[in-house]
mmCIF file of N, CA and C in Angstrom:
data_model
loop_
_atom_site.group_PDB
_atom_site.id
_atom_site.type_symbol
_atom_site.label_atom_id
_atom_site.label_comp_id
_atom_site.label_asym_id
_atom_site.label_seq_id
_atom_site.Cartn_x
_atom_site.Cartn_y
_atom_site.Cartn_z
ATOM 1 N N UNK A 1284 -6.789 13.758 -12.815
ATOM 2 C CA UNK A 1284 -5.523 12.830 -12.595
ATOM 3 C C UNK A 1284 -5.474 12.784 -11.190
ATOM 4 N N UNK A 1285 -5.357 11.643 -10.452
ATOM 5 C CA UNK A 1285 -4.901 11.762 -8.919
ATOM 6 C C UNK A 1285 -3.386 11.422 -8.729
ATOM 7 N N UNK A 1286 -2.433 12.270 -8.343
ATOM 8 C CA UNK A 1286 -1.151 11.818 -8.169
ATOM 9 C C UNK A 1286 -0.830 11.316 -6.721
ATOM 10 N N UNK A 1287 -0.120 9.923 -6.936
ATOM 11 C CA UNK A 1287 0.140 9.339 -5.673
ATOM 12 C C UNK A 1287 1.875 9.426 -5.674
ATOM 13 N N UNK A 1288 2.301 9.592 -4.335
ATOM 14 C CA UNK A 1288 3.675 9.665 -4.072
ATOM 15 C C UNK A 1288 3.948 8.904 -3.046
ATOM 16 N N UNK A 1289 4.732 7.634 -3.123
ATOM 17 C CA UNK A 1289 4.987 6.778 -2.041
ATOM 18 C C UNK A 1289 6.449 7.293 -1.622
ATOM 19 N N UNK A 1290 6.533 6.971 -0.244
ATOM 20 C CA UNK A 1290 8.042 7.180 0.279
ATOM 21 C C UNK A 1290 8.120 6.353 1.550
ATOM 22 N N UNK A 1291 9.403 6.088 1.927
ATOM 23 C CA UNK A 1291 9.498 5.415 3.230
ATOM 24 C C UNK A 1291 10.172 4.013 3.235
ATOM 25 N N UNK A 1292 10.467 3.758 1.735
ATOM 26 C CA UNK A 1292 11.179 2.509 1.360
ATOM 27 C C UNK A 1292 12.635 2.371 2.030
ATOM 28 N N UNK A 1293 13.296 1.303 1.655
ATOM 29 C CA UNK A 1293 14.622 1.512 2.337
ATOM 30 C C UNK A 1293 15.433 -0.088 2.577
ATOM 31 N N UNK A 1294 16.421 -0.346 2.953
ATOM 32 C CA UNK A 1294 17.096 -1.424 3.167
ATOM 33 C C UNK A 1294 17.101 -1.699 4.976
ATOM 34 N N UNK A 1295 16.584 -2.920 5.170
ATOM 35 C CA UNK A 1295 16.576 -3.094 6.710
ATOM 36 C C UNK A 1295 16.757 -4.687 6.790
ATOM 37 N N UNK A 1296 16.836 -4.826 7.974
ATOM 38 C CA UNK A 1296 17.373 -6.134 8.163
ATOM 39 C C UNK A 1296 16.100 -7.226 8.711
ATOM 40 N N UNK A 1297 16.352 -8.281 8.526
ATOM 41 C CA UNK A 1297 14.959 -9.193 9.035
ATOM 42 C C UNK A 1297 14.847 -8.886 10.438
ATOM 43 N N UNK A 1298 13.333 -8.610 10.875
ATOM 44 C CA UNK A 1298 12.980 -8.194 11.977
ATOM 45 C C UNK A 1298 12.476 -7.068 12.424
ATOM 46 N N UNK A 1299 13.091 -6.215 11.479
ATOM 47 C CA UNK A 1299 12.727 -4.816 11.625
ATOM 48 C C UNK A 1299 11.525 -4.362 11.046
ATOM 49 N N UNK A 1300 11.090 -3.032 11.396
ATOM 50 C CA UNK A 1300 10.044 -2.655 10.840
ATOM 51 C C UNK A 1300 10.093 -1.480 10.191
ATOM 52 N N UNK A 1301 9.060 -1.132 9.234
ATOM 53 C CA UNK A 1301 9.027 0.268 8.365
ATOM 54 C C UNK A 1301 7.832 0.553 8.260
ATOM 55 N N UNK A 1302 7.976 2.092 7.965
ATOM 56 C CA UNK A 1302 6.613 2.293 7.751
ATOM 57 C C UNK A 1302 6.858 3.086 6.388
ATOM 58 N N UNK A 1303 5.600 2.860 5.349
ATOM 59 C CA UNK A 1303 5.717 3.372 4.056
ATOM 60 C C UNK A 1303 4.409 4.372 3.962
ATOM 61 N N UNK A 1304 4.527 5.449 3.357
ATOM 62 C CA UNK A 1304 3.660 6.469 3.299
ATOM 63 C C UNK A 1304 3.088 6.838 1.734
ATOM 64 N N UNK A 1305 1.929 7.061 1.655
ATOM 65 C CA UNK A 1305 1.551 7.524 0.241
ATOM 66 C C UNK A 1305 0.610 8.679 0.250
ATOM 67 N N UNK A 1306 1.105 9.755 -0.391
ATOM 68 C CA UNK A 1306 0.846 11.141 -0.175
ATOM 69 C C UNK A 1306 -0.390 11.370 -1.506
ATOM 70 N N UNK A 1307 -1.338 11.448 -1.216
ATOM 71 C CA UNK A 1307 -2.344 11.908 -2.326
ATOM 72 C C UNK A 1307 -2.429 13.377 -2.545
ATOM 73 N N UNK A 1308 -2.311 13.569 -3.938
ATOM 74 C CA UNK A 1308 -2.339 15.022 -4.115
ATOM 75 C C UNK A 1308 -3.698 15.674 -4.233
ATOM 76 N N UNK A 1309 -4.746 15.066 -4.612
ATOM 77 C CA UNK A 1309 -6.157 15.179 -4.697
ATOM 78 C C UNK A 1309 -6.986 14.337 -4.626
ATOM 79 N N UNK A 1310 -7.881 14.259 -3.560
ATOM 80 C CA UNK A 1310 -8.912 13.268 -3.274
ATOM 81 C C UNK A 1310 -10.105 13.512 -3.808
ATOM 82 N N UNK A 1311 -10.851 12.664 -4.651
ATOM 83 C CA UNK A 1311 -11.950 12.742 -5.414
ATOM 84 C C UNK A 1311 -12.644 11.416 -4.953
ATOM 85 N N UNK A 1312 -13.903 11.205 -5.773
ATOM 86 C CA UNK A 1312 -14.615 9.797 -5.505
ATOM 87 C C UNK A 1312 -13.874 8.688 -6.042
ATOM 88 N N UNK A 1313 -13.071 9.194 -7.083
ATOM 89 C CA UNK A 1313 -12.350 8.244 -7.896
ATOM 90 C C UNK A 1313 -11.098 7.691 -6.969
ATOM 91 N N UNK A 1314 -10.809 8.440 -5.924
ATOM 92 C CA UNK A 1314 -9.528 7.676 -4.771
ATOM 93 C C UNK A 1314 -10.339 7.481 -3.542
ATOM 94 N N UNK A 1315 -11.475 7.033 -3.679
ATOM 95 C CA UNK A 1315 -12.269 6.474 -2.272
ATOM 96 C C UNK A 1315 -11.518 5.516 -1.627
ATOM 97 N N UNK A 1316 -11.067 4.711 -2.242
ATOM 98 C CA UNK A 1316 -10.498 3.159 -1.793
ATOM 99 C C UNK A 1316 -8.984 3.406 -1.932
ATOM 100 N N UNK A 1317 -7.852 3.175 -0.999
ATOM 101 C CA UNK A 1317 -6.724 3.340 -1.289
ATOM 102 C C UNK A 1317 -6.082 1.850 -0.950
ATOM 103 N N UNK A 1318 -5.045 1.571 -1.543
ATOM 104 C CA UNK A 1318 -4.390 0.315 -1.415
ATOM 105 C C UNK A 1318 -3.158 -0.009 -1.575
ATOM 106 N N UNK A 1319 -2.326 -0.758 -1.231
ATOM 107 C CA UNK A 1319 -0.885 -1.218 -1.191
ATOM 108 C C UNK A 1319 -0.626 -2.699 -1.885
ATOM 109 N N UNK A 1320 0.055 -2.677 -3.016
ATOM 110 C CA UNK A 1320 0.383 -3.813 -3.849
ATOM 111 C C UNK A 1320 1.924 -3.900 -3.473
ATOM 112 N N UNK A 1321 2.370 -5.337 -3.851
ATOM 113 C CA UNK A 1321 3.717 -5.197 -3.992
ATOM 114 C C UNK A 1321 4.346 -6.176 -5.102
ATOM 115 N N UNK A 1322 5.370 -6.155 -5.824
ATOM 116 C CA UNK A 1322 5.910 -7.011 -6.818
ATOM 117 C C UNK A 1322 7.431 -7.276 -6.384
ATOM 118 N N UNK A 1323 7.673 -8.609 -6.517
ATOM 119 C CA UNK A 1323 8.945 -8.972 -6.060
ATOM 120 C C UNK A 1323 9.737 -9.376 -7.586
ATOM 121 N N UNK A 1324 10.882 -9.553 -7.635
ATOM 122 C CA UNK A 1324 11.368 -9.768 -8.981
ATOM 123 C C UNK A 1324 10.985 -11.050 -9.410
ATOM 124 N N UNK A 1325 10.625 -11.048 -11.012
ATOM 125 C CA UNK A 1325 10.231 -12.196 -11.368
ATOM 126 C C UNK A 1325 8.851 -12.833 -10.770
ATOM 127 N N UNK A 1326 7.932 -12.103 -9.968
ATOM 128 C CA UNK A 1326 6.886 -12.398 -9.592
ATOM 129 C C UNK A 1326 5.827 -11.486 -10.020
ATOM 130 N N UNK A 1327 4.416 -11.962 -9.979
ATOM 131 C CA UNK A 1327 3.386 -11.053 -10.427
ATOM 132 C C UNK A 1327 2.961 -10.264 -9.163
ATOM 133 N N UNK A 1328 2.575 -8.891 -9.568
ATOM 134 C CA UNK A 1328 1.958 -8.031 -8.303
ATOM 135 C C UNK A 1328 1.043 -8.751 -7.482
ATOM 136 N N UNK A 1329 1.256 -8.322 -6.127
ATOM 137 C CA UNK A 1329 0.569 -9.002 -5.021
ATOM 138 C C UNK A 1329 -0.230 -8.094 -4.300
ATOM 139 N N UNK A 1330 -1.292 -8.415 -3.816
ATOM 140 C CA UNK A 1330 -2.113 -7.574 -3.008
ATOM 141 C C UNK A 1330 -1.762 -7.498 -1.575
ATOM 142 N N UNK A 1331 -1.662 -6.147 -0.995
ATOM 143 C CA UNK A 1331 -0.905 -6.282 0.371
ATOM 144 C C UNK A 1331 -2.234 -5.926 1.248
ATOM 145 N N UNK A 1332 -2.948 -4.724 1.200
ATOM 146 C CA UNK A 1332 -3.574 -4.370 2.064
ATOM 147 C C UNK A 1332 -4.488 -3.011 1.489
ATOM 148 N N UNK A 1333 -5.897 -3.021 1.900
ATOM 149 C CA UNK A 1333 -6.536 -1.564 1.405
ATOM 150 C C UNK A 1333 -7.551 -0.984 2.391
ATOM 151 N N UNK A 1334 -7.806 -0.028 2.052
ATOM 152 C CA UNK A 1334 -8.635 0.944 3.408
ATOM 153 C C UNK A 1334 -9.283 2.039 2.500
ATOM 154 N N UNK A 1335 -10.558 2.252 3.234
ATOM 155 C CA UNK A 1335 -11.387 3.426 2.771
ATOM 156 C C UNK A 1335 -10.892 4.483 3.797
ATOM 157 N N UNK A 1336 -11.029 5.772 3.088
ATOM 158 C CA UNK A 1336 -10.269 6.700 3.514
ATOM 159 C C UNK A 1336 -11.173 7.326 5.105
ATOM 160 N N UNK A 1337 -12.403 6.906 5.293
ATOM 161 C CA UNK A 1337 -12.916 6.688 6.376
ATOM 162 C C UNK A 1337 -12.341 5.931 7.607
ATOM 163 N N UNK A 1338 -11.469 4.914 7.139
ATOM 164 C CA UNK A 1338 -11.151 3.933 7.980
ATOM 165 C C UNK A 1338 -12.050 2.897 8.619
ATOM 166 N N UNK A 1339 -13.124 3.064 7.815
ATOM 167 C CA UNK A 1339 -14.397 2.253 8.416
ATOM 168 C C UNK A 1339 -14.231 0.625 7.627
ATOM 169 N N UNK A 1340 -13.500 0.776 6.728
ATOM 170 C CA UNK A 1340 -13.172 -0.853 5.872
ATOM 171 C C UNK A 1340 -11.602 -1.069 5.730
ATOM 172 N N UNK A 1341 -11.079 -2.181 6.080
ATOM 173 C CA UNK A 1341 -10.026 -2.464 5.863
ATOM 174 C C UNK A 1341 -9.703 -3.969 5.290
ATOM 175 N N UNK A 1342 -8.999 -4.326 4.356
ATOM 176 C CA UNK A 1342 -8.674 -5.730 3.928
ATOM 177 C C UNK A 1342 -7.387 -5.930 3.774
ATOM 178 N N UNK A 1343 -6.942 -7.048 4.109
ATOM 179 C CA UNK A 1343 -5.589 -7.680 4.107
ATOM 180 C C UNK A 1343 -5.316 -8.957 3.401
ATOM 181 N N UNK A 1344 -4.060 -8.989 2.944
ATOM 182 C CA UNK A 1344 -3.885 -10.499 2.436
ATOM 183 C C UNK A 1344 -3.678 -11.238 3.613
ATOM 184 N N UNK A 1345 -4.198 -12.467 3.453
ATOM 185 C CA UNK A 1345 -4.513 -13.312 4.637
ATOM 186 C C UNK A 1345 -2.935 -13.455 5.228
ATOM 187 N N UNK A 1346 -2.067 -13.712 4.203
ATOM 188 C CA UNK A 1346 -0.672 -14.110 4.581
ATOM 189 C C UNK A 1346 0.053 -12.944 5.224
ATOM 190 N N UNK A 1347 -0.419 -11.854 5.424
ATOM 191 C CA UNK A 1347 0.223 -10.583 5.965
ATOM 192 C C UNK A 1347 -0.519 -10.111 7.192
ATOM 193 N N UNK A 1348 -1.543 -10.638 7.325
ATOM 194 C CA UNK A 1348 -2.350 -10.193 8.782
ATOM 195 C C UNK A 1348 -1.800 -10.297 9.922
ATOM 196 N N UNK A 1349 -1.578 -9.413 10.907
ATOM 197 C CA UNK A 1349 -0.977 -9.301 12.059
ATOM 198 C C UNK A 1349 0.444 -8.917 11.887
ATOM 199 N N UNK A 1350 1.174 -8.862 10.791
ATOM 200 C CA UNK A 1350 2.353 -8.251 10.539
ATOM 201 C C UNK A 1350 2.349 -6.911 9.811
ATOM 202 N N UNK A 1351 1.561 -6.471 9.121
ATOM 203 C CA UNK A 1351 1.424 -5.257 8.318
ATOM 204 C C UNK A 1351 -0.379 -4.593 8.686
ATOM 205 N N UNK A 1352 0.038 -3.207 9.044
ATOM 206 C CA UNK A 1352 -1.113 -2.738 9.194
ATOM 207 C C UNK A 1352 -1.255 -1.339 8.405
ATOM 208 N N UNK A 1353 -2.666 -1.311 7.653
ATOM 209 C CA UNK A 1353 -2.801 -0.100 6.881
ATOM 210 C C UNK A 1353 -3.617 1.008 7.643
ATOM 211 N N UNK A 1354 -3.334 2.186 7.388
ATOM 212 C CA UNK A 1354 -3.962 3.490 8.252
ATOM 213 C C UNK A 1354 -4.188 4.416 7.242
ATOM 214 N N UNK A 1355 -5.038 5.585 7.454
ATOM 215 C CA UNK A 1355 -5.332 6.718 6.583
ATOM 216 C C UNK A 1355 -5.145 7.566 7.783
ATOM 217 N N UNK A 1356 -4.570 8.799 7.352
ATOM 218 C CA UNK A 1356 -4.806 10.334 7.784
ATOM 219 C C UNK A 1356 -5.422 11.105 6.914
ATOM 220 N N UNK A 1357 -6.875 11.442 7.285
ATOM 221 C CA UNK A 1357 -7.560 12.289 6.263
ATOM 222 C C UNK A 1357 -6.922 13.629 6.405
ATOM 223 N N UNK A 1358 -6.493 14.160 7.655
ATOM 224 C CA UNK A 1358 -6.095 15.400 7.500
ATOM 225 C C UNK A 1358 -4.690 15.794 6.603
ATOM 226 N N UNK A 1359 -3.831 14.821 6.502
ATOM 227 C CA UNK A 1359 -2.641 14.871 5.398
ATOM 228 C C UNK A 1359 -2.834 14.266 4.285
ATOM 229 N N UNK A 1360 -4.066 13.641 4.105
ATOM 230 C CA UNK A 1360 -4.167 13.011 2.494
ATOM 231 C C UNK A 1360 -3.182 11.833 2.580
ATOM 232 N N UNK A 1361 -2.868 10.954 3.575
ATOM 233 C CA UNK A 1361 -1.705 10.067 3.515
ATOM 234 C C UNK A 1361 -2.234 8.901 4.081
ATOM 235 N N UNK A 1362 -1.959 7.951 3.231
ATOM 236 C CA UNK A 1362 -2.111 6.340 3.892
ATOM 237 C C UNK A 1362 -0.904 6.018 4.091
ATOM 238 N N UNK A 1363 -0.909 4.954 5.207
ATOM 239 C CA UNK A 1363 0.518 4.503 5.728
ATOM 240 C C UNK A 1363 0.247 2.859 5.650
ATOM 241 N N UNK A 1364 1.371 2.325 5.642
ATOM 242 C CA UNK A 1364 1.187 0.900 5.651
ATOM 243 C C UNK A 1364 2.572 0.465 6.731
ATOM 244 N N UNK A 1365 2.257 0.050 7.815
ATOM 245 C CA UNK A 1365 3.279 -0.313 8.941
ATOM 246 C C UNK A 1365 3.277 -1.707 8.789
ATOM 247 N N UNK A 1366 4.799 -1.944 8.536
ATOM 248 C CA UNK A 1366 5.271 -3.178 8.398
ATOM 249 C C UNK A 1366 6.106 -3.772 9.567
ATOM 250 N N UNK A 1367 5.809 -4.628 10.266
ATOM 251 C CA UNK A 1367 6.581 -5.248 11.397
ATOM 252 C C UNK A 1367 7.059 -6.590 11.150
ATOM 253 N N UNK A 1368 8.316 -6.838 11.945
ATOM 254 C CA UNK A 1368 8.975 -8.125 11.812
ATOM 255 C C UNK A 1368 8.980 -8.884 10.278
ATOM 256 N N UNK A 1369 9.599 -7.823 9.575
ATOM 257 C CA UNK A 1369 10.138 -8.229 8.248
ATOM 258 C C UNK A 1369 10.832 -9.182 7.929
ATOM 259 N N UNK A 1370 10.630 -9.960 6.761
ATOM 260 C CA UNK A 1370 11.286 -11.028 6.330
ATOM 261 C C UNK A 1370 11.970 -10.731 4.992
ATOM 262 N N UNK A 1371 12.973 -11.609 4.722
ATOM 263 C CA UNK A 1371 13.613 -11.323 3.596
ATOM 264 C C UNK A 1371 12.599 -11.474 2.262
ATOM 265 N N UNK A 1372 11.454 -12.541 2.606
ATOM 266 C CA UNK A 1372 10.601 -12.601 1.466
ATOM 267 C C UNK A 1372 9.793 -11.408 1.451
ATOM 268 N N UNK A 1373 9.780 -10.383 2.040
ATOM 269 C CA UNK A 1373 8.740 -9.176 2.046
ATOM 270 C C UNK A 1373 9.686 -8.141 0.901
ATOM 271 N N UNK A 1374 10.699 -8.541 0.473
ATOM 272 C CA UNK A 1374 11.282 -7.737 -0.358
ATOM 273 C C UNK A 1374 10.667 -7.543 -1.876
ATOM 274 N N UNK A 1375 10.439 -6.280 -1.992
ATOM 275 C CA UNK A 1375 9.781 -6.025 -3.233
ATOM 276 C C UNK A 1375 9.639 -4.521 -3.564
ATOM 277 N N UNK A 1376 8.873 -3.765 -4.626
ATOM 278 C CA UNK A 1376 8.576 -2.673 -4.827
ATOM 279 C C UNK A 1376 7.049 -2.627 -4.231
ATOM 280 N N UNK A 1377 7.032 -1.740 -3.626
ATOM 281 C CA UNK A 1377 5.671 -1.680 -2.866
ATOM 282 C C UNK A 1377 4.986 -0.312 -3.541
ATOM 283 N N UNK A 1378 3.811 -0.870 -4.241
ATOM 284 C CA UNK A 1378 2.997 0.270 -4.771
ATOM 285 C C UNK A 1378 1.695 1.032 -4.126
ATOM 286 N N UNK A 1379 1.544 2.266 -4.227
ATOM 287 C CA UNK A 1379 0.353 2.598 -3.840
ATOM 288 C C UNK A 1379 -0.626 2.910 -4.830
ATOM 289 N N UNK A 1380 -1.768 2.469 -4.524
ATOM 290 C CA UNK A 1380 -3.204 2.685 -5.738
ATOM 291 C C UNK A 1380 -4.271 3.117 -5.218
ATOM 292 N N UNK A 1381 -4.978 3.812 -5.938
ATOM 293 C CA UNK A 1381 -6.263 4.451 -5.477
ATOM 294 C C UNK A 1381 -7.418 4.034 -6.358
ATOM 295 N N UNK A 1382 -8.535 4.047 -6.089
ATOM 296 C CA UNK A 1382 -9.682 3.949 -6.882
ATOM 297 C C UNK A 1382 -10.898 4.108 -6.472
ATOM 298 N N UNK A 1383 -12.031 3.980 -6.939
ATOM 299 C CA UNK A 1383 -13.368 4.181 -6.430
ATOM 300 C C UNK A 1383 -13.997 3.171 -5.854
ATOM 301 N N UNK A 1384 -14.997 3.327 -5.134
ATOM 302 C CA UNK A 1384 -15.529 2.414 -4.269
ATOM 303 C C UNK A 1384 -14.962 1.833 -3.083
ATOM 304 N N UNK A 1385 -15.356 0.537 -2.684
ATOM 305 C CA UNK A 1385 -14.747 -0.080 -1.578
ATOM 306 C C UNK A 1385 -13.428 -0.593 -1.775
ATOM 307 N N UNK A 1386 -12.676 -0.809 -0.703
ATOM 308 C CA UNK A 1386 -11.339 -1.490 -0.623
ATOM 309 C C UNK A 1386 -11.502 -2.749 -1.187
ATOM 310 N N UNK A 1387 -10.633 -3.345 -2.143
ATOM 311 C CA UNK A 1387 -10.448 -4.740 -2.852
ATOM 312 C C UNK A 1387 -9.286 -5.047 -3.184
ATOM 313 N N UNK A 1388 -9.020 -6.356 -3.239
ATOM 314 C CA UNK A 1388 -7.628 -6.947 -3.849
ATOM 315 C C UNK A 1388 -7.660 -7.078 -5.048
ATOM 316 N N UNK A 1389 -8.518 -6.544 -5.808
ATOM 317 C CA UNK A 1389 -8.365 -6.714 -7.275
ATOM 318 C C UNK A 1389 -7.846 -5.442 -8.130
ATOM 319 N N UNK A 1390 -6.462 -5.734 -8.384
ATOM 320 C CA UNK A 1390 -5.761 -4.452 -9.128
ATOM 321 C C UNK A 1390 -6.631 -3.754 -10.256
ATOM 322 N N UNK A 1391 -7.352 -4.388 -11.043
ATOM 323 C CA UNK A 1391 -8.055 -3.564 -12.083
ATOM 324 C C UNK A 1391 -8.992 -2.568 -11.531
ATOM 325 N N UNK A 1392 -9.377 -2.672 -10.038
ATOM 326 C CA UNK A 1392 -10.300 -1.679 -9.658
ATOM 327 C C UNK A 1392 -9.627 -0.540 -9.068
ATOM 328 N N UNK A 1393 -8.413 -0.513 -9.425
ATOM 329 C CA UNK A 1393 -7.554 0.924 -8.894
ATOM 330 C C UNK A 1393 -7.039 1.473 -10.342
ATOM 331 N N UNK A 1394 -7.368 2.705 -10.266
ATOM 332 C CA UNK A 1394 -7.491 3.651 -11.648
ATOM 333 C C UNK A 1394 -5.855 4.375 -11.315
ATOM 334 N N UNK A 1395 -5.690 4.604 -10.294
ATOM 335 C CA UNK A 1395 -4.373 5.422 -10.141
ATOM 336 C C UNK A 1395 -3.223 4.622 -9.294
ATOM 337 N N UNK A 1396 -1.890 4.837 -9.820
ATOM 338 C CA UNK A 1396 -1.007 3.971 -9.183
ATOM 339 C C UNK A 1396 0.409 5.080 -9.148
ATOM 340 N N UNK A 1397 1.051 4.741 -7.994
ATOM 341 C CA UNK A 1397 2.142 5.318 -7.791
ATOM 342 C C UNK A 1397 3.453 4.762 -8.198
ATOM 343 N N UNK A 1398 4.762 5.358 -8.373
ATOM 344 C CA UNK A 1398 5.729 4.941 -8.982
ATOM 345 C C UNK A 1398 6.442 3.663 -8.118
ATOM 346 N N UNK A 1399 6.031 3.539 -7.027
ATOM 347 C CA UNK A 1399 6.637 2.419 -6.015
ATOM 348 C C UNK A 1399 7.913 3.017 -5.174
ATOM 349 N N UNK A 1400 7.965 2.095 -4.339
ATOM 350 C CA UNK A 1400 9.113 2.486 -3.483
ATOM 351 C C UNK A 1400 9.744 1.017 -3.108
ATOM 352 N N UNK A 1401 10.992 0.895 -2.984
ATOM 353 C CA UNK A 1401 11.639 -0.354 -2.820
ATOM 354 C C UNK A 1401 11.969 -0.717 -1.266
ATOM 355 N N UNK A 1402 11.658 -2.017 -0.938
ATOM 356 C CA UNK A 1402 11.688 -2.284 0.336
ATOM 357 C C UNK A 1402 12.741 -3.672 0.243
ATOM 358 N N UNK A 1403 13.882 -3.665 0.761
ATOM 359 C CA UNK A 1403 14.872 -4.490 0.802
ATOM 360 C C UNK A 1403 14.964 -5.090 2.063
ATOM 361 N N UNK A 1404 14.703 -6.133 2.259
ATOM 362 C CA UNK A 1404 14.984 -6.984 3.646
ATOM 363 C C UNK A 1404 16.420 -7.970 3.736
ATOM 364 N N UNK A 1405 17.092 -7.873 4.332
ATOM 365 C CA UNK A 1405 18.518 -8.381 4.238
ATOM 366 C C UNK A 1405 18.169 -9.764 5.645
ATOM 367 N N UNK A 1406 18.836 -10.663 5.305
ATOM 368 C CA UNK A 1406 18.641 -11.822 6.165
ATOM 369 C C UNK A 1406 19.851 -11.846 7.408
#
């Protein structure tokens, strides 16, 4: 079992920045790819970004490219999501996920999920 703990969520104003963190208790081949998803009230879970621990591969939701950046700190076993120029429509619970293989936007490819951290952007 790979435990994921998200942090960094909160209430911010439109235009602000926020950085989310996902600490991984134990890294195995089953957590080679890390991703962020989000789910707004009444909506389906949506892919945000994904990365391989080596940093050699990243992928983003097209609509979020340029505003959001995913990164990984191997020494700290932590993946980050830097979110800039936040908008009210970015309000959601943000989930960290881990899975084998390469980064992908497909949720079933991820085996482990964190509990989520709430991000609320006021207008």
